[in-house]
PDB file of N, CA and C in Angstrom:
ATOM      1  N   MET A  17     -20.436  -4.871   0.403  1.00  0.00           N
ATOM      2  CA  MET A  17     -19.174  -5.664   0.019  1.00  0.00           C
ATOM      3  C   MET A  17     -19.048  -7.274   1.013  1.00  0.00           C
ATOM      4  N   ALA A  18     -19.701  -6.899   1.994  1.00  0.00           N
ATOM      5  CA  ALA A  18     -19.479  -8.296   2.652  1.00  0.00           C
ATOM      6  C   ALA A  18     -19.788  -9.132   2.048  1.00  0.00           C
ATOM      7  N   ASN A  19     -20.432 -10.041   1.651  1.00  0.00           N
ATOM      8  CA  ASN A  19     -21.135 -10.854   0.334  1.00  0.00           C
ATOM      9  C   ASN A  19     -19.960 -11.255  -0.874  1.00  0.00           C
ATOM     10  N   LYS A  20     -18.880  -9.948  -1.243  1.00  0.00           N
ATOM     11  CA  LYS A  20     -17.894 -10.132  -2.173  1.00  0.00           C
ATOM     12  C   LYS A  20     -16.821 -10.519  -1.555  1.00  0.00           C
ATOM     13  N   THR A  21     -16.024 -11.179  -2.125  1.00  0.00           N
ATOM     14  CA  THR A  21     -14.338 -11.625  -1.622  1.00  0.00           C
ATOM     15  C   THR A  21     -13.715 -10.725  -2.055  1.00  0.00           C
ATOM     16  N   LEU A  22     -12.791 -10.368  -1.120  1.00  0.00           N
ATOM     17  CA  LEU A  22     -11.837  -9.553  -1.794  1.00  0.00           C
ATOM     18  C   LEU A  22     -10.545  -9.899  -2.619  1.00  0.00           C
ATOM     19  N   ASP A  23      -9.852  -9.305  -3.647  1.00  0.00           N
ATOM     20  CA  ASP A  23      -9.359 -10.104  -4.191  1.00  0.00           C
ATOM     21  C   ASP A  23      -7.785  -8.934  -3.419  1.00  0.00           C
ATOM     22  N   ILE A  24      -7.201  -8.887  -2.764  1.00  0.00           N
ATOM     23  CA  ILE A  24      -6.056  -8.563  -2.206  1.00  0.00           C
ATOM     24  C   ILE A  24      -5.434  -9.093  -2.139  1.00  0.00           C
ATOM     25  N   PRO A  25      -3.806  -8.231  -2.938  1.00  0.00           N
ATOM     26  CA  PRO A  25      -2.478  -8.150  -2.724  1.00  0.00           C
ATOM     27  C   PRO A  25      -1.962  -9.129  -1.780  1.00  0.00           C
ATOM     28  N   ARG A  26      -0.960 -10.046  -2.274  1.00  0.00           N
ATOM     29  CA  ARG A  26      -0.802 -10.685  -1.336  1.00  0.00           C
ATOM     30  C   ARG A  26       0.931 -10.390  -0.262  1.00  0.00           C
ATOM     31  N   THR A  27       1.931  -9.624  -1.560  1.00  0.00           N
ATOM     32  CA  THR A  27       2.884  -9.489  -1.651  1.00  0.00           C
ATOM     33  C   THR A  27       3.039  -8.098  -1.846  1.00  0.00           C
ATOM     34  N   VAL A  28       4.264  -7.162  -1.573  1.00  0.00           N
ATOM     35  CA  VAL A  28       4.466  -5.941  -1.843  1.00  0.00           C
ATOM     36  C   VAL A  28       4.017  -5.459  -3.572  1.00  0.00           C
ATOM     37  N   ALA A  29       4.768  -6.460  -4.339  1.00  0.00           N
ATOM     38  CA  ALA A  29       4.982  -7.021  -5.659  1.00  0.00           C
ATOM     39  C   ALA A  29       3.413  -6.830  -6.017  1.00  0.00           C
ATOM     40  N   ASP A  30       2.177  -7.086  -5.807  1.00  0.00           N
ATOM     41  CA  ASP A  30       1.029  -7.485  -6.090  1.00  0.00           C
ATOM     42  C   ASP A  30       0.761  -6.303  -6.115  1.00  0.00           C
ATOM     43  N   LEU A  31       1.330  -5.038  -5.125  1.00  0.00           N
ATOM     44  CA  LEU A  31       0.452  -3.909  -4.757  1.00  0.00           C
ATOM     45  C   LEU A  31       0.857  -3.058  -6.611  1.00  0.00           C
ATOM     46  N   ARG A  32      -0.159  -2.576  -7.407  1.00  0.00           N
ATOM     47  CA  ARG A  32       0.051  -1.916  -8.791  1.00  0.00           C
ATOM     48  C   ARG A  32       0.118  -0.642  -8.370  1.00  0.00           C
ATOM     49  N   ASP A  33       1.239  -0.157  -9.072  1.00  0.00           N
ATOM     50  CA  ASP A  33       1.134   1.151  -8.692  1.00  0.00           C
ATOM     51  C   ASP A  33       0.062   2.126  -9.737  1.00  0.00           C
ATOM     52  N   ALA A  34      -0.879   3.093  -9.104  1.00  0.00           N
ATOM     53  CA  ALA A  34      -1.787   4.150  -9.830  1.00  0.00           C
ATOM     54  C   ALA A  34      -0.679   4.830 -11.157  1.00  0.00           C
ATOM     55  N   SER A  35      -1.144   5.170 -12.468  1.00  0.00           N
ATOM     56  CA  SER A  35      -0.070   5.365 -13.342  1.00  0.00           C
ATOM     57  C   SER A  35      -0.944   6.952 -13.216  1.00  0.00           C
ATOM     58  N   TYR A  36      -1.457   7.390 -12.526  1.00  0.00           N
ATOM     59  CA  TYR A  36      -1.824   9.285 -12.303  1.00  0.00           C
ATOM     60  C   TYR A  36      -1.315   9.806 -10.446  1.00  0.00           C
ATOM     61  N   ASN A  37      -0.168   8.695 -10.193  1.00  0.00           N
ATOM     62  CA  ASN A  37      -0.084   9.145  -9.117  1.00  0.00           C
ATOM     63  C   ASN A  37       0.991  10.414  -9.073  1.00  0.00           C
ATOM     64  N   PRO A  38       1.016  11.914  -8.783  1.00  0.00           N
ATOM     65  CA  PRO A  38       1.303  12.551  -9.466  1.00  0.00           C
ATOM     66  C   PRO A  38       2.603  13.094  -8.050  1.00  0.00           C
ATOM     67  N   ARG A  39       2.839  12.258  -7.565  1.00  0.00           N
ATOM     68  CA  ARG A  39       4.347  12.347  -6.498  1.00  0.00           C
ATOM     69  C   ARG A  39       5.618  11.400  -7.057  1.00  0.00           C
ATOM     70  N   HIS A  40       6.571  12.280  -7.140  1.00  0.00           N
ATOM     71  CA  HIS A  40       7.683  11.852  -7.266  1.00  0.00           C
ATOM     72  C   HIS A  40       8.871  12.330  -5.728  1.00  0.00           C
ATOM     73  N   MET A  41      10.066  11.656  -5.857  1.00  0.00           N
ATOM     74  CA  MET A  41      10.642  12.168  -5.111  1.00  0.00           C
ATOM     75  C   MET A  41      12.393  11.887  -5.882  1.00  0.00           C
ATOM     76  N   SER A  42      12.842  12.543  -5.262  1.00  0.00           N
ATOM     77  CA  SER A  42      14.565  12.463  -5.682  1.00  0.00           C
ATOM     78  C   SER A  42      14.836  11.427  -4.963  1.00  0.00           C
ATOM     79  N   GLU A  43      16.225  10.685  -5.426  1.00  0.00           N
ATOM     80  CA  GLU A  43      17.183   9.436  -4.676  1.00  0.00           C
ATOM     81  C   GLU A  43      17.264   9.835  -3.459  1.00  0.00           C
ATOM     82  N   SER A  44      17.694  11.202  -3.396  1.00  0.00           N
ATOM     83  CA  SER A  44      18.239  11.330  -1.751  1.00  0.00           C
ATOM     84  C   SER A  44      16.628  10.980  -0.987  1.00  0.00           C
ATOM     85  N   ALA A  45      16.072  11.993  -1.552  1.00  0.00           N
ATOM     86  CA  ALA A  45      14.636  12.001  -0.588  1.00  0.00           C
ATOM     87  C   ALA A  45      14.219  10.602  -0.486  1.00  0.00           C
ATOM     88  N   LEU A  46      14.224   9.529  -1.641  1.00  0.00           N
ATOM     89  CA  LEU A  46      14.045   8.079  -1.185  1.00  0.00           C
ATOM     90  C   LEU A  46      14.483   7.545  -0.358  1.00  0.00           C
ATOM     91  N   THR A  47      15.991   7.745  -0.361  1.00  0.00           N
ATOM     92  CA  THR A  47      17.178   7.045   0.815  1.00  0.00           C
ATOM     93  C   THR A  47      16.477   7.285   2.091  1.00  0.00           C
ATOM     94  N   ALA A  48      15.997   8.372   1.795  1.00  0.00           N
ATOM     95  CA  ALA A  48      16.268   9.192   3.781  1.00  0.00           C
ATOM     96  C   ALA A  48      14.840   8.599   4.184  1.00  0.00           C
ATOM     97  N   LEU A  49      13.789   8.176   3.291  1.00  0.00           N
ATOM     98  CA  LEU A  49      12.759   7.813   3.530  1.00  0.00           C
ATOM     99  C   LEU A  49      13.231   6.263   3.858  1.00  0.00           C
ATOM    100  N   GLY A  50      13.276   5.654   2.928  1.00  0.00           N
ATOM    101  CA  GLY A  50      14.220   4.149   3.407  1.00  0.00           C
ATOM    102  C   GLY A  50      15.093   4.039   5.264  1.00  0.00           C
ATOM    103  N   VAL A  51      15.872   5.308   5.065  1.00  0.00           N
ATOM    104  CA  VAL A  51      16.225   5.316   6.657  1.00  0.00           C
ATOM    105  C   VAL A  51      15.429   5.033   7.707  1.00  0.00           C
ATOM    106  N   SER A  52      14.279   6.155   7.482  1.00  0.00           N
ATOM    107  CA  SER A  52      13.036   6.227   8.081  1.00  0.00           C
ATOM    108  C   SER A  52      12.667   5.080   8.345  1.00  0.00           C
ATOM    109  N   GLN A  53      11.888   4.579   7.350  1.00  0.00           N
ATOM    110  CA  GLN A  53      11.385   2.640   7.280  1.00  0.00           C
ATOM    111  C   GLN A  53      12.227   2.131   8.043  1.00  0.00           C
ATOM    112  N   SER A  54      13.316   2.142   8.046  1.00  0.00           N
ATOM    113  CA  SER A  54      14.284   0.934   8.939  1.00  0.00           C
ATOM    114  C   SER A  54      13.916   1.061  10.416  1.00  0.00           C
ATOM    115  N   GLU A  55      14.394   2.707  10.354  1.00  0.00           N
ATOM    116  CA  GLU A  55      13.779   3.085  11.689  1.00  0.00           C
ATOM    117  C   GLU A  55      13.054   2.307  12.419  1.00  0.00           C
ATOM    118  N   PHE A  56      11.634   3.571  11.956  1.00  0.00           N
ATOM    119  CA  PHE A  56      10.378   3.161  12.619  1.00  0.00           C
ATOM    120  C   PHE A  56       9.770   1.992  11.980  1.00  0.00           C
ATOM    121  N   GLY A  57      10.198   1.985  10.870  1.00  0.00           N
ATOM    122  CA  GLY A  57       9.129   0.761  10.212  1.00  0.00           C
ATOM    123  C   GLY A  57       7.712   1.865   9.761  1.00  0.00           C
ATOM    124  N   ASP A  58       6.881   1.035   9.265  1.00  0.00           N
ATOM    125  CA  ASP A  58       6.356   1.821   8.157  1.00  0.00           C
ATOM    126  C   ASP A  58       5.003   2.055   9.190  1.00  0.00           C
ATOM    127  N   ILE A  59       4.928   3.404   9.586  1.00  0.00           N
ATOM    128  CA  ILE A  59       3.863   3.674  10.338  1.00  0.00           C
ATOM    129  C   ILE A  59       2.429   3.945   9.354  1.00  0.00           C
ATOM    130  N   SER A  60       2.298   3.981   8.019  1.00  0.00           N
ATOM    131  CA  SER A  60       1.533   4.763   7.222  1.00  0.00           C
ATOM    132  C   SER A  60       0.446   3.726   6.910  1.00  0.00           C
ATOM    133  N   GLY A  61       1.298   2.736   6.670  1.00  0.00           N
ATOM    134  CA  GLY A  61       0.227   1.584   5.604  1.00  0.00           C
ATOM    135  C   GLY A  61       0.370   1.927   4.857  1.00  0.00           C
ATOM    136  N   PHE A  62      -0.500   1.123   4.001  1.00  0.00           N
ATOM    137  CA  PHE A  62      -1.003   1.160   2.292  1.00  0.00           C
ATOM    138  C   PHE A  62      -2.168   1.232   1.897  1.00  0.00           C
ATOM    139  N   VAL A  63      -2.550   1.970   1.251  1.00  0.00           N
ATOM    140  CA  VAL A  63      -4.331   2.346   0.540  1.00  0.00           C
ATOM    141  C   VAL A  63      -4.579   1.528  -0.772  1.00  0.00           C
ATOM    142  N   PHE A  64      -5.239   0.900  -1.048  1.00  0.00           N
ATOM    143  CA  PHE A  64      -4.983   0.365  -1.999  1.00  0.00           C
ATOM    144  C   PHE A  64      -7.045  -0.159  -2.595  1.00  0.00           C
ATOM    145  N   ASN A  65      -7.243   0.685  -3.661  1.00  0.00           N
ATOM    146  CA  ASN A  65      -8.540   0.684  -4.513  1.00  0.00           C
ATOM    147  C   ASN A  65      -9.022  -1.147  -4.559  1.00  0.00           C
ATOM    148  N   VAL A  66      -9.791  -1.925  -3.899  1.00  0.00           N
ATOM    149  CA  VAL A  66      -9.890  -3.333  -5.084  1.00  0.00           C
ATOM    150  C   VAL A  66     -11.003  -3.442  -5.695  1.00  0.00           C
ATOM    151  N   ARG A  67     -11.757  -2.281  -5.992  1.00  0.00           N
ATOM    152  CA  ARG A  67     -11.957  -2.232  -7.714  1.00  0.00           C
ATOM    153  C   ARG A  67     -11.044  -2.203  -8.568  1.00  0.00           C
ATOM    154  N   THR A  68     -10.311  -1.299  -8.501  1.00  0.00           N
ATOM    155  CA  THR A  68      -9.672  -1.557  -9.700  1.00  0.00           C
ATOM    156  C   THR A  68      -8.358  -2.090  -9.146  1.00  0.00           C
ATOM    157  N   GLY A  69      -7.678  -2.273  -8.045  1.00  0.00           N
ATOM    158  CA  GLY A  69      -6.412  -2.880  -7.868  1.00  0.00           C
ATOM    159  C   GLY A  69      -5.379  -1.670  -7.796  1.00  0.00           C
ATOM    160  N   ASN A  70      -5.050  -0.408  -7.804  1.00  0.00           N
ATOM    161  CA  ASN A  70      -4.320   0.536  -7.839  1.00  0.00           C
ATOM    162  C   ASN A  70      -4.215   0.992  -6.346  1.00  0.00           C
ATOM    163  N   LEU A  71      -2.830   1.297  -6.249  1.00  0.00           N
ATOM    164  CA  LEU A  71      -2.299   1.440  -5.052  1.00  0.00           C
ATOM    165  C   LEU A  71      -2.905   3.235  -5.211  1.00  0.00           C
ATOM    166  N   VAL A  72      -3.326   3.574  -3.839  1.00  0.00           N
ATOM    167  CA  VAL A  72      -3.663   5.001  -3.258  1.00  0.00           C
ATOM    168  C   VAL A  72      -2.875   5.362  -2.609  1.00  0.00           C
ATOM    169  N   ALA A  73      -2.603   4.998  -1.567  1.00  0.00           N
ATOM    170  CA  ALA A  73      -1.102   5.334  -1.023  1.00  0.00           C
ATOM    171  C   ALA A  73      -0.014   4.657  -0.655  1.00  0.00           C
ATOM    172  N   GLY A  74       0.663   5.143  -0.703  1.00  0.00           N
ATOM    173  CA  GLY A  74       2.152   4.373  -0.285  1.00  0.00           C
ATOM    174  C   GLY A  74       3.125   4.431  -1.286  1.00  0.00           C
ATOM    175  N   HIS A  75       2.917   4.760  -2.757  1.00  0.00           N
ATOM    176  CA  HIS A  75       3.725   4.273  -3.945  1.00  0.00           C
ATOM    177  C   HIS A  75       5.438   4.371  -3.752  1.00  0.00           C
ATOM    178  N   GLN A  76       5.585   5.638  -2.603  1.00  0.00           N
ATOM    179  CA  GLN A  76       6.996   5.947  -2.441  1.00  0.00           C
ATOM    180  C   GLN A  76       7.797   5.237  -1.355  1.00  0.00           C
ATOM    181  N   ARG A  77       6.571   4.643  -0.637  1.00  0.00           N
ATOM    182  CA  ARG A  77       7.362   3.463   0.832  1.00  0.00           C
ATOM    183  C   ARG A  77       7.142   2.351   0.180  1.00  0.00           C
ATOM    184  N   LYS A  78       6.885   2.089  -1.219  1.00  0.00           N
ATOM    185  CA  LYS A  78       6.362   0.835  -1.524  1.00  0.00           C
ATOM    186  C   LYS A  78       7.652   0.324  -2.179  1.00  0.00           C
ATOM    187  N   LYS A  79       8.339   1.523  -2.666  1.00  0.00           N
ATOM    188  CA  LYS A  79       9.732   1.348  -3.464  1.00  0.00           C
ATOM    189  C   LYS A  79      10.917   1.109  -2.433  1.00  0.00           C
ATOM    190  N   ASN A  80      11.022   1.350  -1.160  1.00  0.00           N
ATOM    191  CA  ASN A  80      11.940   0.428  -0.632  1.00  0.00           C
ATOM    192  C   ASN A  80      11.896  -0.516   0.084  1.00  0.00           C
ATOM    193  N   LEU A  81      10.601  -1.033   0.246  1.00  0.00           N
ATOM    194  CA  LEU A  81      10.191  -2.771   0.569  1.00  0.00           C
ATOM    195  C   LEU A  81      11.179  -3.640  -0.417  1.00  0.00           C
ATOM    196  N   PRO A  82      11.140  -5.090  -0.195  1.00  0.00           N
ATOM    197  CA  PRO A  82      11.320  -6.044  -0.936  1.00  0.00           C
ATOM    198  C   PRO A  82       9.968  -6.296  -1.479  1.00  0.00           C
ATOM    199  N   ALA A  83      10.184  -6.590  -2.593  1.00  0.00           N
ATOM    200  CA  ALA A  83       8.836  -6.717  -3.478  1.00  0.00           C
ATOM    201  C   ALA A  83       8.265  -8.074  -2.958  1.00  0.00           C
ATOM    202  N   ASP A  84       8.902  -9.198  -2.652  1.00  0.00           N
ATOM    203  CA  ASP A  84       8.283 -10.424  -1.817  1.00  0.00           C
ATOM    204  C   ASP A  84       7.963 -10.131  -0.272  1.00  0.00           C
ATOM    205  N   ALA A  85       7.729  -9.055   0.282  1.00  0.00           N
ATOM    206  CA  ALA A  85       7.422  -8.859   1.321  1.00  0.00           C
ATOM    207  C   ALA A  85       5.968  -9.081   1.400  1.00  0.00           C
ATOM    208  N   LYS A  86       5.543  -9.915   2.291  1.00  0.00           N
ATOM    209  CA  LYS A  86       4.345 -10.399   2.380  1.00  0.00           C
ATOM    210  C   LYS A  86       3.635  -9.678   3.247  1.00  0.00           C
ATOM    211  N   ILE A  87       2.384  -9.313   2.456  1.00  0.00           N
ATOM    212  CA  ILE A  87       0.881  -8.778   3.189  1.00  0.00           C
ATOM    213  C   ILE A  87       0.198  -9.881   4.087  1.00  0.00           C
ATOM    214  N   THR A  88       0.150  -9.134   5.021  1.00  0.00           N
ATOM    215  CA  THR A  88      -0.841 -10.176   6.399  1.00  0.00           C
ATOM    216  C   THR A  88      -1.550  -9.401   7.270  1.00  0.00           C
ATOM    217  N   GLY A  89      -2.023 -10.143   7.609  1.00  0.00           N
ATOM    218  CA  GLY A  89      -2.714  -9.813   8.422  1.00  0.00           C
ATOM    219  C   GLY A  89      -4.365  -8.901   8.428  1.00  0.00           C
ATOM    220  N   PHE A  90      -4.585  -9.672   7.254  1.00  0.00           N
ATOM    221  CA  PHE A  90      -5.768  -8.450   6.443  1.00  0.00           C
ATOM    222  C   PHE A  90      -6.997  -8.823   6.966  1.00  0.00           C
ATOM    223  N   GLU A  91      -7.639  -7.602   7.252  1.00  0.00           N
ATOM    224  CA  GLU A  91      -8.274  -8.031   7.991  1.00  0.00           C
ATOM    225  C   GLU A  91      -9.501  -7.096   7.320  1.00  0.00           C
ATOM    226  N   ALA A  92     -10.778  -7.542   6.977  1.00  0.00           N
ATOM    227  CA  ALA A  92     -12.209  -6.473   5.998  1.00  0.00           C
ATOM    228  C   ALA A  92     -12.890  -6.141   6.843  1.00  0.00           C
ATOM    229  N   VAL A  93     -12.913  -4.862   6.435  1.00  0.00           N
ATOM    230  CA  VAL A  93     -13.727  -3.918   7.651  1.00  0.00           C
ATOM    231  C   VAL A  93     -14.700  -2.919   6.710  1.00  0.00           C
ATOM    232  N   SER A  94     -15.533  -2.715   7.019  1.00  0.00           N
ATOM    233  CA  SER A  94     -16.187  -1.615   6.583  1.00  0.00           C
ATOM    234  C   SER A  94     -16.721   0.213   7.017  1.00  0.00           C
ATOM    235  N   ASP A  95     -16.774   0.643   6.898  1.00  0.00           N
ATOM    236  CA  ASP A  95     -17.046   1.894   7.986  1.00  0.00           C
ATOM    237  C   ASP A  95     -17.558   3.138   6.819  1.00  0.00           C
ATOM    238  N   ALA A  96     -17.708   3.640   7.670  1.00  0.00           N
ATOM    239  CA  ALA A  96     -18.708   5.348   6.634  1.00  0.00           C
ATOM    240  C   ALA A  96     -17.626   5.779   5.679  1.00  0.00           C
ATOM    241  N   HIS A  97     -16.268   5.398   5.681  1.00  0.00           N
ATOM    242  CA  HIS A  97     -15.544   6.266   4.538  1.00  0.00           C
ATOM    243  C   HIS A  97     -15.456   5.285   3.764  1.00  0.00           C
ATOM    244  N   GLY A  98     -15.813   3.969   3.478  1.00  0.00           N
ATOM    245  CA  GLY A  98     -15.687   3.505   2.412  1.00  0.00           C
ATOM    246  C   GLY A  98     -14.358   2.748   2.864  1.00  0.00           C
ATOM    247  N   THR A  99     -13.232   2.663   3.676  1.00  0.00           N
ATOM    248  CA  THR A  99     -12.745   1.356   3.676  1.00  0.00           C
ATOM    249  C   THR A  99     -12.966  -0.024   3.892  1.00  0.00           C
ATOM    250  N   VAL A 100     -12.103  -0.914   3.613  1.00  0.00           N
ATOM    251  CA  VAL A 100     -13.002  -2.136   3.210  1.00  0.00           C
ATOM    252  C   VAL A 100     -12.112  -2.841   4.109  1.00  0.00           C
ATOM    253  N   GLY A 101     -11.073  -2.755   4.354  1.00  0.00           N
ATOM    254  CA  GLY A 101      -9.842  -3.925   5.132  1.00  0.00           C
ATOM    255  C   GLY A 101      -8.613  -3.091   5.526  1.00  0.00           C
ATOM    256  N   HIS A 102      -8.128  -3.828   6.221  1.00  0.00           N
ATOM    257  CA  HIS A 102      -6.881  -3.041   7.405  1.00  0.00           C
ATOM    258  C   HIS A 102      -5.830  -4.247   6.857  1.00  0.00           C
ATOM    259  N   ALA A 103      -4.528  -4.309   7.128  1.00  0.00           N
ATOM    260  CA  ALA A 103      -3.287  -5.419   6.314  1.00  0.00           C
ATOM    261  C   ALA A 103      -2.086  -4.901   7.037  1.00  0.00           C
ATOM    262  N   CYS A 104      -1.333  -5.687   7.470  1.00  0.00           N
ATOM    263  CA  CYS A 104       0.145  -5.089   7.744  1.00  0.00           C
ATOM    264  C   CYS A 104       1.072  -5.644   6.895  1.00  0.00           C
ATOM    265  N   ILE A 105       3.074  -4.881   6.418  1.00  0.00           N
ATOM    266  CA  ILE A 105       3.515  -5.778   5.905  1.00  0.00           C
ATOM    267  C   ILE A 105       4.717  -6.131   6.622  1.00  0.00           C
TER     268      ILE A 105
END
């Protein structure tokens, strides 16, 4: 992975939802999640697959963020679990 240029998303809109994501939230639960995100920030982060471009974790939290929110601070890493990077929104 060290020699490959990562094609990382630059904005929240660039995070592509995985069509096979099994989780769904009611509007009231999504609103409550948004309140929590506003109060505490997004402490979980997002996980996406650099090979497929699909979002792996964070589908519901993404819905509460502005589409033009920038993804910044991306750091390419490699670990025993296959993680290839960390970033902030």
